[in-house]
Short mmCIF file of C-alpha atoms in Angstrom, two decimals:
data_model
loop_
_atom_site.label_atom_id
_atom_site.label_comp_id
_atom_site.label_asym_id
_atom_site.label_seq_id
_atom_site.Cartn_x
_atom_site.Cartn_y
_atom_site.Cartn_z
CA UNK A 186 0.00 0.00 0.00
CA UNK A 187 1.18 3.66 -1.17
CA UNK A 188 2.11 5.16 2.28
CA UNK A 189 1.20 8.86 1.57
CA UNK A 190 0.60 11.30 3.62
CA UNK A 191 -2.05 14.01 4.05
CA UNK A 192 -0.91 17.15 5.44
CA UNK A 193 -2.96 17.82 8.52
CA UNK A 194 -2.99 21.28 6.46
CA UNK A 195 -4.58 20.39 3.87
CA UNK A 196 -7.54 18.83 5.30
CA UNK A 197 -8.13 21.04 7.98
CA UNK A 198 -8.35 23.42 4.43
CA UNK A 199 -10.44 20.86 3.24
CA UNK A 200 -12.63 20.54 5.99
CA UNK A 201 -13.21 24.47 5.84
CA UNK A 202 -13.84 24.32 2.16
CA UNK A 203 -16.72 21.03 2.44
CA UNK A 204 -18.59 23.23 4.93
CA UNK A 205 -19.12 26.28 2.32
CA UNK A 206 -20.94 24.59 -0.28
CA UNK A 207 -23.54 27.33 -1.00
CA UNK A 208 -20.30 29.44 -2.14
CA UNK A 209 -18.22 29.19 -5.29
CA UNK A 210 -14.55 28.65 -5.42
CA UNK A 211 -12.32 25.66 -4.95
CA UNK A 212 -9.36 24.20 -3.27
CA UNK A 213 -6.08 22.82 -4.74
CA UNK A 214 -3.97 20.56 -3.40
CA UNK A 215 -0.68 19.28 -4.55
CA UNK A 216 2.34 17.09 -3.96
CA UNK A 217 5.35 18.12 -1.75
CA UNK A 218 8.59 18.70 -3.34
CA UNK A 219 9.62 15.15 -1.93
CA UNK A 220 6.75 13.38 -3.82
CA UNK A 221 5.81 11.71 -0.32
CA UNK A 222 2.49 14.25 0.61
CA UNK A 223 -0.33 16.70 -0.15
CA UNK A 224 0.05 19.76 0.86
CA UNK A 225 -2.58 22.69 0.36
CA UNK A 226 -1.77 24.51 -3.11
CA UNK A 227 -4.15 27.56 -3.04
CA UNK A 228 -7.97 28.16 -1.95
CA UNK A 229 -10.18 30.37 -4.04
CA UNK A 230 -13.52 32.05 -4.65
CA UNK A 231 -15.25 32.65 -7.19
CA UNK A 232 -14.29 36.28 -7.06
CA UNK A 233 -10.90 35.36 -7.54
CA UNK A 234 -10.96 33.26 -10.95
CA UNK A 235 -13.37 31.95 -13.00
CA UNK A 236 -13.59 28.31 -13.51
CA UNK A 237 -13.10 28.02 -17.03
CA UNK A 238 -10.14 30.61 -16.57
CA UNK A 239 -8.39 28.32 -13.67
CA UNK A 240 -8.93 25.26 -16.03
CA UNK A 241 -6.84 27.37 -18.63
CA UNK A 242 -4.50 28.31 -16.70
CA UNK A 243 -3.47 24.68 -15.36
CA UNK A 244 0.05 23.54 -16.02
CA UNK A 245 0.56 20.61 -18.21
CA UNK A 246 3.32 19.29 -16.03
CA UNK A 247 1.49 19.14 -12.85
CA UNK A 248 -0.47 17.17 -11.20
CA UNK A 249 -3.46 18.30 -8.83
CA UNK A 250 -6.11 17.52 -6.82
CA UNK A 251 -8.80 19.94 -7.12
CA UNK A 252 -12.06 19.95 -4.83
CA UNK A 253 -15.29 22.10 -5.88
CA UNK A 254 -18.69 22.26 -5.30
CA UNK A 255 -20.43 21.73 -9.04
CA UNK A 256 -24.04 23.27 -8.74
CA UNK A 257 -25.98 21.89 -12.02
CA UNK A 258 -29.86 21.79 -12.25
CA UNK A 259 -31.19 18.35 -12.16
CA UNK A 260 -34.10 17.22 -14.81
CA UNK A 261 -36.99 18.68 -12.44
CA UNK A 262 -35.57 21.90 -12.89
CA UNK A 263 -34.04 22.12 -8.96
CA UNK A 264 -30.08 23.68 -8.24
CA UNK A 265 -28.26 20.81 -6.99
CA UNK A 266 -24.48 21.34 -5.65
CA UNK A 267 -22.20 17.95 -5.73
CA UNK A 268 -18.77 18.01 -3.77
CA UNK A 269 -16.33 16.30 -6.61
CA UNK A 270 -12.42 15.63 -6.13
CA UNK A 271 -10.94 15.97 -9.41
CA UNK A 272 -7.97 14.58 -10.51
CA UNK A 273 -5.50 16.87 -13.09
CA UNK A 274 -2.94 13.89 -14.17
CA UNK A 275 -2.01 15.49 -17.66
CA UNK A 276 0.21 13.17 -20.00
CA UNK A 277 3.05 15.66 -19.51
CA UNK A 278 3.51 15.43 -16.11
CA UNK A 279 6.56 13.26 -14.18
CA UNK A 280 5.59 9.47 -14.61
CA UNK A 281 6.24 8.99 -10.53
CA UNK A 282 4.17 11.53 -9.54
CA UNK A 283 1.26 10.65 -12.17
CA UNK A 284 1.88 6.82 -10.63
CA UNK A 285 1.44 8.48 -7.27
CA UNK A 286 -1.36 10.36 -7.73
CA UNK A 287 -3.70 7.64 -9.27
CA UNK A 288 -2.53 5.47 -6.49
CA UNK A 289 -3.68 7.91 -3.89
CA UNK A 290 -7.41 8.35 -4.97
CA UNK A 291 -7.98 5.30 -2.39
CA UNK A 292 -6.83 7.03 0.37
CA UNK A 293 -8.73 10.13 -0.61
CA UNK A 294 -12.08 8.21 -0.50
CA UNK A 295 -11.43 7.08 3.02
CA UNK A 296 -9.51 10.49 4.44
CA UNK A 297 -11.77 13.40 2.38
CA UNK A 298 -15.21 12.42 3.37
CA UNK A 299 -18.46 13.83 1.72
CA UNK A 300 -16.57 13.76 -2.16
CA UNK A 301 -20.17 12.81 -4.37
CA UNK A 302 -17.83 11.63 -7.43
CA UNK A 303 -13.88 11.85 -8.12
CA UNK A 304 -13.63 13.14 -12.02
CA UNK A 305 -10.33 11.97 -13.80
CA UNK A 306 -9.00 15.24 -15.62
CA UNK A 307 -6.03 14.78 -18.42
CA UNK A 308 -7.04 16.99 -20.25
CA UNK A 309 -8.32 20.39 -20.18
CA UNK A 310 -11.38 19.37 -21.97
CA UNK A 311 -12.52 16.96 -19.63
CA UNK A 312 -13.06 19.48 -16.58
CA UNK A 313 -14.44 22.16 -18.37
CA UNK A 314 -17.53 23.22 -15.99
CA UNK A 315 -19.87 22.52 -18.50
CA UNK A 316 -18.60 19.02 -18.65
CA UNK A 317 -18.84 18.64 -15.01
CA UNK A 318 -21.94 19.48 -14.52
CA UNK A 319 -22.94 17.02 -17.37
CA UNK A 320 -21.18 14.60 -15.24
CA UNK A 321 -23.10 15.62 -11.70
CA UNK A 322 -26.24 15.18 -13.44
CA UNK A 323 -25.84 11.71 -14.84
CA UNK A 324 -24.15 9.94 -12.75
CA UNK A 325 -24.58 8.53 -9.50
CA UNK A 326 -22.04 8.38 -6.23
CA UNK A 327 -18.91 6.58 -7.47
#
């Protein structure tokens, strides 16, 4: 078993960020320099950046994990806000720490409680917030 740590950081941050799902934004986390933990990257708002514009502005040679709240209307016509973890692996990135991070989503299941769905982003395409919020409305936990 990948022993990984989880900075007690990053999900106090997390634990801050779960709680204010009426509010737009998300939080980034990242590995350490050493390859051996997550550490909080940066929290935003919405007043900060745009979705789209942080999707954009995503390196190609690093890997994330990004939490947000994805608010989509369901097919009755009701707002409905999901908690996703998505994953930014892009095919550019080190091999070890792509390795790393898709052996970690495990351990993010079991340590981030309250994630609705954990979205697998390699491209830029894929986590677009249109897509996601095709993705909250058809699919089911996990």
């Amino acid at each position: 078993m990948l022993d990984l740590k989880i900075l007690d950081q990053a999900l106090s941050d997390y634990n801050q960020y779960k709680l204010r799902s009426n509010e737009d934004g998300h939080l980034v986390l990242k590995l350490n320099g050493t390859l051996d933990a997550f550490e909080t990257d940066q929290m935003c708002s919405s007043e900060t950046l745009e979705w789209n514009d942080f999707v954009t502005k995503l390196s190609e040679k690093e890997c994330k994990v990004i939490f947000k709240h994805c608010k989509f209307m369901n097919d009755c016509g009701h707002n409905r806000s999901k908690l996703l973890a998505i994953t930014w692996i892009p095919s550019e990135a080190n091999f070890r720490e792509k390795m790393i991070m898709a052996a970690s989503m495990k351990e993010f299941r079991l340590k981030f409680e309250g994630i609705m769905k954990i979205v697998e982003g390699s491209v830029k395409s894929d986590i677009y917030l249109n897509e996601l919020q095709d993705i909250c409305k058809y699919s089911f936990k996990f």
